[in-house]
Amino acid sequence: MGTVISQVTTVDVELRINATTRQLALDPRTTLLDALREHLDLTGTKKGCDHGQCGACTVHVNGRRVLSCLTLAVAAQGKDITTIEGVADGDQLHPMQQAFLDHDGFQCGYCTSGQIMSALALLREPCGASDDEVRECMSGNLCRCGAYSNIIAAIQDVRATHAHEA
Amino acid sequence: MTSPNEPRTTGAVGAPINRVDGRLKVTGAARYSAEIPVDDLAYGVIVQSTIARGTIDRIDAGEAEQLPGVIAVMTPRNAPKLESLQKFEREGSKGSRPTGRALSLLQNDSVHYNGQPIALVIAESIEVAMHAASLVRTTYRVDQPTIDMATALPSAYPSTEKIYGREPPATQRGDLQAGLAAADVRLDVVYTTPMETHNPMEMHATIAAWDGDKLTLWDATQNVHGVRGTIAKTLSIPPEQVRVISHFIGGAFGGKGSAWSHVVLAALAAREVRRPVKLVLTRRQMFGPVGGRPHTVQHVTLGAARDGTLTALRHDSTSSTSTIEEWVEAATLATRILYDCPNEETSHRLVRLNVGTPTFMRAPGEASGMFALESALDELSYELRMDPIALRLKNYAEADPESGKPWSSKSLRQCYALGAERFGWARRTAEPRSMRDGDQLVGLGMATATYPVRRMPASADACIYPDGRAVIKAGSHDLGTGTYTILTQLAADALGIPLGCIRVELGDTDLPQNPISAGSMTVASTGSAVHLAAMAAREKLIQLAVTDPRSPLHVAQHGAVEIAGGRLTLHGDVDRGESIEELLARNGGQPIEGRADAKPGDETQVYSMHAFGSIFAELRVDPDLGTVRVGRLVGAYAAGRILNPKTARSQLMGGITFGMGMALMEHTITDLRSGRYVNADIAEYHIPVHADVPGIEVFFVDEHDEHVDPIGAKGLGEIGMTGVAAAIANAVFHATGVRVRDLPITLDKLL
Ligand code: FES
Ligand code: FES
């Protein structure tokens, strides 16, 4: 028994992304990820599975990391959303971005936005100090290129030098 | 390299610089194929078969078509017929297949594997397209599929085509039986490896847009020129009417080397609906329609004298392919060159299964073949009570044992020594189960790594502009491999222009022709072309200076002019010179262009060219649970000139990580009744995650190779992956005394 939808219905959605308010008319089934990528041209947030398995779509909602592929856009209204495009301060890279660059914490770059968003959230989470604890906290972000060792080095570098900012 | 017109290096090559495209990637600004803004876009979603073999009886798209927002549903009933394919069918096997690979383009009702594309929905949005795809109803006449490699094995037949169009499918040297008869110790074992799936983080994606009779494809491909050729032939249009663009690729690993069905379907759909179409595969759709590594069953027979000297070596590999195309996993190629054994036979056979056609997957052949060979060497070392490195050194090949040719360079001895030293091999006690950490069993294992040097014709343009900046153009690709970066470095040194003043353009068929970026050959192929193009531009620049009466370098010896930091100066007299800007401004302000059409010379006739390495694994096995935790992986590699130690190290770490996945996790599982891909997502298909990956340490052995190519580099994309599965399997045996000959090494196999 399929549900027949008589017409494409849209709902008005207002999203606050990187401190800018955006108005959209969306199919209510639209995920936050597709809203960003297909409707707002914010393609820095990546789709690696669409099923909450890879972490490529990680964004911050009210300061916490969230998988945007598992979040409906309508449900993200009234919240502060931060994507990778909102991390740098103008031309000035965030120290985490710079650390990824310096430690070569990526290859193809496709998992990178998600890794960086997770890494930034981790700075505010009760993650222990050791490499192994960081590995555990980052294990929702897959990297098929295998940049893992360098990603951990980048994160630990930032934690060591910018601990006070966390 | 001492030829007089080689530039004195300005030190860019060999420096561990950050990736030049890194800023785009850490800010999210790099655009991958599905992310190109195109107006009036429609969305395509593929519908797949739910049986593995049979015929479509009825396909009903009525309900889907009525869904508001649906633009069209293409099925075998209404899809445009392709003249090129009809001609190919008519001519039987005589012609070459226009599509390259055997594709599913909705031309008939046959179903050959579960998950085969059978329809395409085009709609106004992803949401509607996905919903509509779920409403396409299909019934089939079902035939009995062949799914199980084990039961199908008796149907194996010898592969007769040359592998990669070059290597013989089977080889023989000496007298194997005599070698076995003469042996003091014999080993006769079978290793198996499962199907695996590439799973790059970026799904395959194509945006197809027609402008009149011209087609543009933004395609997630590692082979823009190859895709152009395939699409042009398939659609029967001139290649000049097809432009393929692939600026950033979210990982490829061989899977994005072919134009698979969805690429053609996107082009067809866009033509049918007269709108640009974006077609992104789902993660589930990456299992089957876009290739993977096939099953292998590998029979290895070894004979050796008491002192470890190999007297006989046989390696027969049987791999699975689809029922629609032959594809051989070249598992014994490394065996042919690795050890100096006088009596040797190798062969490849195929079994046809109702699965998607396999393809190149990182270190195709070497990864699976060296699991078998390097495990067998380890087994032999225990039989002989000999150190595994000593056994390998005993059979060290001083020249290519298959062709008899000298190596262009080989530093494998140094790789064993360096790897062993950095790893701490000496602390290993030989006996299995002899090392412990608390109640955990500790295992140390090693293996050899090797990958051939391949090079193909490649072209590049180097253009120096009057503002002192330069642009390098080559239709190659950066898959995360660092191509943008190392080409920038090569150009900087050849041109004497600072790194920051050079821009490299890749991934576009409007750029000079380049081969597929695969097989670890981009550096040798494209790198050489860029070096030579930049050298040609440099020569023109110097020529201009020494013949310009107003130049301070007028009538200077050509070879005495140096360029560095964007300035031309006289060797030994840095005050005599001028900037590139000054020189070009005085000479009409025109850019200087250098072009190179580079191709391999006769070096392959003279030398055998391979990169070598050693890989060491330390792990812990829980004796009660059978869980394996890898603690350290240490690799030492000699691969000619290392253009950028930072990106090189990353590439090798990536290969090693991929190898670790192969050893312990990766396994594409098909349901033996339905042929359905059971674990077709990345929660169930396990790849290494942060918590799995230990400290990986990569070391380089200095190696100078004047023969491989003009820049002396051998390529690093695959070698890191080779040997890893064996090193881990060998360490597992050392820890537990259990020899696992069937990948992946999951805990059930250790209990
Ligand atoms: S795309 Fe959201 S977790 Fe993979
Ligand atoms: S950098 Fe390619 S997947 Fe992580």
PDB file of N, CA and C in Angstrom, chain B residues 261-309:
ATOM      1  N   SER B 261      27.566   2.420 -15.518  1.00  0.00           N
ATOM      2  CA  SER B 261      26.235   2.623 -16.104  1.00  0.00           C
ATOM      3  C   SER B 261      25.634   3.984 -15.772  1.00  0.00           C
ATOM      4  N   HIS B 262      25.773   4.413 -14.523  1.00  0.00           N
ATOM      5  CA  HIS B 262      25.075   5.639 -14.116  1.00  0.00           C
ATOM      6  C   HIS B 262      25.551   6.865 -14.884  1.00  0.00           C
ATOM      7  N   VAL B 263      26.796   6.830 -15.351  1.00  0.00           N
ATOM      8  CA  VAL B 263      27.315   7.999 -16.072  1.00  0.00           C
ATOM      9  C   VAL B 263      26.595   8.138 -17.414  1.00  0.00           C
ATOM     10  N   VAL B 264      26.468   7.015 -18.115  1.00  0.00           N
ATOM     11  CA  VAL B 264      25.761   7.030 -19.395  1.00  0.00           C
ATOM     12  C   VAL B 264      24.280   7.335 -19.167  1.00  0.00           C
ATOM     13  N   LEU B 265      23.711   6.716 -18.136  1.00  0.00           N
ATOM     14  CA  LEU B 265      22.287   6.931 -17.853  1.00  0.00           C
ATOM     15  C   LEU B 265      22.009   8.412 -17.559  1.00  0.00           C
ATOM     16  N   ALA B 266      22.905   9.052 -16.844  1.00  0.00           N
ATOM     17  CA  ALA B 266      22.718  10.483 -16.552  1.00  0.00           C
ATOM     18  C   ALA B 266      22.714  11.290 -17.853  1.00  0.00           C
ATOM     19  N   ALA B 267      23.630  10.953 -18.753  1.00  0.00           N
ATOM     20  CA  ALA B 267      23.697  11.669 -20.036  1.00  0.00           C
ATOM     21  C   ALA B 267      22.436  11.426 -20.862  1.00  0.00           C
ATOM     22  N   LEU B 268      21.998  10.185 -20.893  1.00  0.00           N
ATOM     23  CA  LEU B 268      20.781   9.852 -21.654  1.00  0.00           C
ATOM     24  C   LEU B 268      19.566  10.569 -21.065  1.00  0.00           C
ATOM     25  N   ALA B 269      19.474  10.532 -19.747  1.00  0.00           N
ATOM     26  CA  ALA B 269      18.325  11.142 -19.081  1.00  0.00           C
ATOM     27  C   ALA B 269      18.286  12.647 -19.347  1.00  0.00           C
ATOM     28  N   ALA B 270      19.447  13.279 -19.255  1.00  0.00           N
ATOM     29  CA  ALA B 270      19.491  14.726 -19.472  1.00  0.00           C
ATOM     30  C   ALA B 270      19.060  15.075 -20.895  1.00  0.00           C
ATOM     31  N   ARG B 271      19.390  14.205 -21.831  1.00  0.00           N
ATOM     32  CA  ARG B 271      18.985  14.452 -23.216  1.00  0.00           C
ATOM     33  C   ARG B 271      17.472  14.246 -23.362  1.00  0.00           C
ATOM     34  N   GLU B 272      16.975  13.224 -22.687  1.00  0.00           N
ATOM     35  CA  GLU B 272      15.543  12.923 -22.783  1.00  0.00           C
ATOM     36  C   GLU B 272      14.687  14.029 -22.162  1.00  0.00           C
ATOM     37  N   VAL B 273      15.061  14.482 -20.978  1.00  0.00           N
ATOM     38  CA  VAL B 273      14.194  15.450 -20.287  1.00  0.00           C
ATOM     39  C   VAL B 273      14.593  16.894 -20.604  1.00  0.00           C
ATOM     40  N   ARG B 274      15.632  17.049 -21.437  1.00  0.00           N
ATOM     41  CA  ARG B 274      16.089  18.374 -21.861  1.00  0.00           C
ATOM     42  C   ARG B 274      16.406  19.284 -20.682  1.00  0.00           C
ATOM     43  N   ARG B 275      16.980  18.684 -19.672  1.00  0.00           N
ATOM     44  CA  ARG B 275      17.410  19.462 -18.513  1.00  0.00           C
ATOM     45  C   ARG B 275      18.663  18.804 -17.968  1.00  0.00           C
ATOM     46  N   PRO B 276      19.488  19.573 -17.272  1.00  0.00           N
ATOM     47  CA  PRO B 276      20.634  18.931 -16.604  1.00  0.00           C
ATOM     48  C   PRO B 276      20.136  17.959 -15.543  1.00  0.00           C
ATOM     49  N   VAL B 277      20.803  16.839 -15.435  1.00  0.00           N
ATOM     50  CA  VAL B 277      20.409  15.821 -14.458  1.00  0.00           C
ATOM     51  C   VAL B 277      21.584  15.520 -13.528  1.00  0.00           C
ATOM     52  N   LYS B 278      21.282  15.492 -12.251  1.00  0.00           N
ATOM     53  CA  LYS B 278      22.288  15.088 -11.258  1.00  0.00           C
ATOM     54  C   LYS B 278      21.940  13.690 -10.784  1.00  0.00           C
ATOM     55  N   LEU B 279      22.899  12.791 -10.903  1.00  0.00           N
ATOM     56  CA  LEU B 279      22.659  11.409 -10.481  1.00  0.00           C
ATOM     57  C   LEU B 279      23.759  11.018  -9.496  1.00  0.00           C
ATOM     58  N   VAL B 280      23.375  10.867  -8.251  1.00  0.00           N
ATOM     59  CA  VAL B 280      24.325  10.452  -7.211  1.00  0.00           C
ATOM     60  C   VAL B 280      23.905   9.062  -6.750  1.00  0.00           C
ATOM     61  N   LEU B 281      24.830   8.131  -6.760  1.00  0.00           N
ATOM     62  CA  LEU B 281      24.489   6.798  -6.261  1.00  0.00           C
ATOM     63  C   LEU B 281      24.290   6.870  -4.754  1.00  0.00           C
ATOM     64  N   THR B 282      23.462   5.982  -4.236  1.00  0.00           N
ATOM     65  CA  THR B 282      23.385   5.850  -2.789  1.00  0.00           C
ATOM     66  C   THR B 282      24.538   4.949  -2.352  1.00  0.00           C
ATOM     67  N   ARG B 283      24.828   4.954  -1.077  1.00  0.00           N
ATOM     68  CA  ARG B 283      25.906   4.077  -0.585  1.00  0.00           C
ATOM     69  C   ARG B 283      25.600   2.617  -0.944  1.00  0.00           C
ATOM     70  N   ARG B 284      24.341   2.225  -0.796  1.00  0.00           N
ATOM     71  CA  ARG B 284      23.960   0.852  -1.109  1.00  0.00           C
ATOM     72  C   ARG B 284      24.242   0.525  -2.582  1.00  0.00           C
ATOM     73  N   GLN B 285      24.047   1.510  -3.441  1.00  0.00           N
ATOM     74  CA  GLN B 285      24.244   1.278  -4.877  1.00  0.00           C
ATOM     75  C   GLN B 285      25.715   1.175  -5.271  1.00  0.00           C
ATOM     76  N   MET B 286      26.599   1.449  -4.318  1.00  0.00           N
ATOM     77  CA  MET B 286      28.032   1.300  -4.601  1.00  0.00           C
ATOM     78  C   MET B 286      28.460  -0.166  -4.534  1.00  0.00           C
ATOM     79  N   PHE B 287      27.556  -1.022  -4.103  1.00  0.00           N
ATOM     80  CA  PHE B 287      27.878  -2.456  -4.015  1.00  0.00           C
ATOM     81  C   PHE B 287      27.288  -3.158  -5.227  1.00  0.00           C
ATOM     82  N   GLY B 288      28.090  -3.430  -6.221  1.00  0.00           N
ATOM     83  CA  GLY B 288      27.619  -4.148  -7.401  1.00  0.00           C
ATOM     84  C   GLY B 288      27.815  -3.401  -8.706  1.00  0.00           C
ATOM     85  N   PRO B 289      27.100  -2.275  -8.890  1.00  0.00           N
ATOM     86  CA  PRO B 289      27.145  -1.633 -10.210  1.00  0.00           C
ATOM     87  C   PRO B 289      28.445  -0.902 -10.534  1.00  0.00           C
ATOM     88  N   VAL B 290      29.314  -0.663  -9.559  1.00  0.00           N
ATOM     89  CA  VAL B 290      30.513   0.118  -9.842  1.00  0.00           C
ATOM     90  C   VAL B 290      31.799  -0.630  -9.449  1.00  0.00           C
ATOM     91  N   GLY B 291      31.723  -1.955  -9.485  1.00  0.00           N
ATOM     92  CA  GLY B 291      32.942  -2.747  -9.311  1.00  0.00           C
ATOM     93  C   GLY B 291      33.345  -2.953  -7.873  1.00  0.00           C
ATOM     94  N   GLY B 292      34.322  -3.811  -7.710  1.00  0.00           N
ATOM     95  CA  GLY B 292      34.860  -4.112  -6.388  1.00  0.00           C
ATOM     96  C   GLY B 292      35.980  -5.114  -6.607  1.00  0.00           C
ATOM     97  N   ARG B 293      36.593  -5.561  -5.524  1.00  0.00           N
ATOM     98  CA  ARG B 293      37.631  -6.579  -5.660  1.00  0.00           C
ATOM     99  C   ARG B 293      36.957  -7.947  -5.661  1.00  0.00           C
ATOM    100  N   PRO B 294      37.335  -8.824  -6.583  1.00  0.00           N
ATOM    101  CA  PRO B 294      36.673 -10.132  -6.639  1.00  0.00           C
ATOM    102  C   PRO B 294      37.197 -11.092  -5.573  1.00  0.00           C
ATOM    103  N   HIS B 295      36.473 -12.178  -5.398  1.00  0.00           N
ATOM    104  CA  HIS B 295      36.976 -13.320  -4.632  1.00  0.00           C
ATOM    105  C   HIS B 295      38.246 -13.834  -5.287  1.00  0.00           C
ATOM    106  N   THR B 296      39.164 -14.349  -4.473  1.00  0.00           N
ATOM    107  CA  THR B 296      40.230 -15.170  -5.053  1.00  0.00           C
ATOM    108  C   THR B 296      40.363 -16.454  -4.253  1.00  0.00           C
ATOM    109  N   VAL B 297      40.711 -17.507  -4.966  1.00  0.00           N
ATOM    110  CA  VAL B 297      41.123 -18.764  -4.347  1.00  0.00           C
ATOM    111  C   VAL B 297      42.508 -19.024  -4.919  1.00  0.00           C
ATOM    112  N   GLN B 298      43.509 -19.024  -4.049  1.00  0.00           N
ATOM    113  CA  GLN B 298      44.878 -19.071  -4.535  1.00  0.00           C
ATOM    114  C   GLN B 298      45.608 -20.293  -3.977  1.00  0.00           C
ATOM    115  N   HIS B 299      46.109 -21.053  -4.896  1.00  0.00           N
ATOM    116  CA  HIS B 299      46.820 -22.267  -4.546  1.00  0.00           C
ATOM    117  C   HIS B 299      48.315 -21.983  -4.664  1.00  0.00           C
ATOM    118  N   VAL B 300      49.015 -22.122  -3.556  1.00  0.00           N
ATOM    119  CA  VAL B 300      50.455 -21.851  -3.555  1.00  0.00           C
ATOM    120  C   VAL B 300      51.201 -23.124  -3.184  1.00  0.00           C
ATOM    121  N   THR B 301      52.185 -23.475  -4.007  1.00  0.00           N
ATOM    122  CA  THR B 301      53.036 -24.625  -3.723  1.00  0.00           C
ATOM    123  C   THR B 301      54.484 -24.139  -3.669  1.00  0.00           C
ATOM    124  N   LEU B 302      55.158 -24.478  -2.572  1.00  0.00           N
ATOM    125  CA  LEU B 302      56.552 -24.064  -2.420  1.00  0.00           C
ATOM    126  C   LEU B 302      57.421 -25.283  -2.162  1.00  0.00           C
ATOM    127  N   GLY B 303      58.615 -25.258  -2.692  1.00  0.00           N
ATOM    128  CA  GLY B 303      59.625 -26.238  -2.323  1.00  0.00           C
ATOM    129  C   GLY B 303      60.891 -25.496  -1.960  1.00  0.00           C
ATOM    130  N   ALA B 304      61.581 -25.972  -0.921  1.00  0.00           N
ATOM    131  CA  ALA B 304      62.808 -25.281  -0.507  1.00  0.00           C
ATOM    132  C   ALA B 304      63.820 -26.281   0.029  1.00  0.00           C
ATOM    133  N   ALA B 305      65.081 -25.917  -0.138  1.00  0.00           N
ATOM    134  CA  ALA B 305      66.159 -26.681   0.493  1.00  0.00           C
ATOM    135  C   ALA B 305      66.219 -26.313   1.976  1.00  0.00           C
ATOM    136  N   ARG B 306      66.891 -27.126   2.758  1.00  0.00           N
ATOM    137  CA  ARG B 306      67.015 -26.895   4.211  1.00  0.00           C
ATOM    138  C   ARG B 306      67.507 -25.492   4.544  1.00  0.00           C
ATOM    139  N   ASP B 307      68.406 -24.981   3.707  1.00  0.00           N
ATOM    140  CA  ASP B 307      68.978 -23.660   3.998  1.00  0.00           C
ATOM    141  C   ASP B 307      68.051 -22.527   3.568  1.00  0.00           C
ATOM    142  N   GLY B 308      66.852 -22.868   3.091  1.00  0.00           N
ATOM    143  CA  GLY B 308      65.887 -21.829   2.730  1.00  0.00           C
ATOM    144  C   GLY B 308      65.837 -21.504   1.246  1.00  0.00           C
ATOM    145  N   THR B 309      66.767 -22.015   0.471  1.00  0.00           N
ATOM    146  CA  THR B 309      66.773 -21.717  -0.965  1.00  0.00           C
ATOM    147  C   THR B 309      65.520 -22.295  -1.619  1.00  0.00           C
TER     148      THR B 309
END
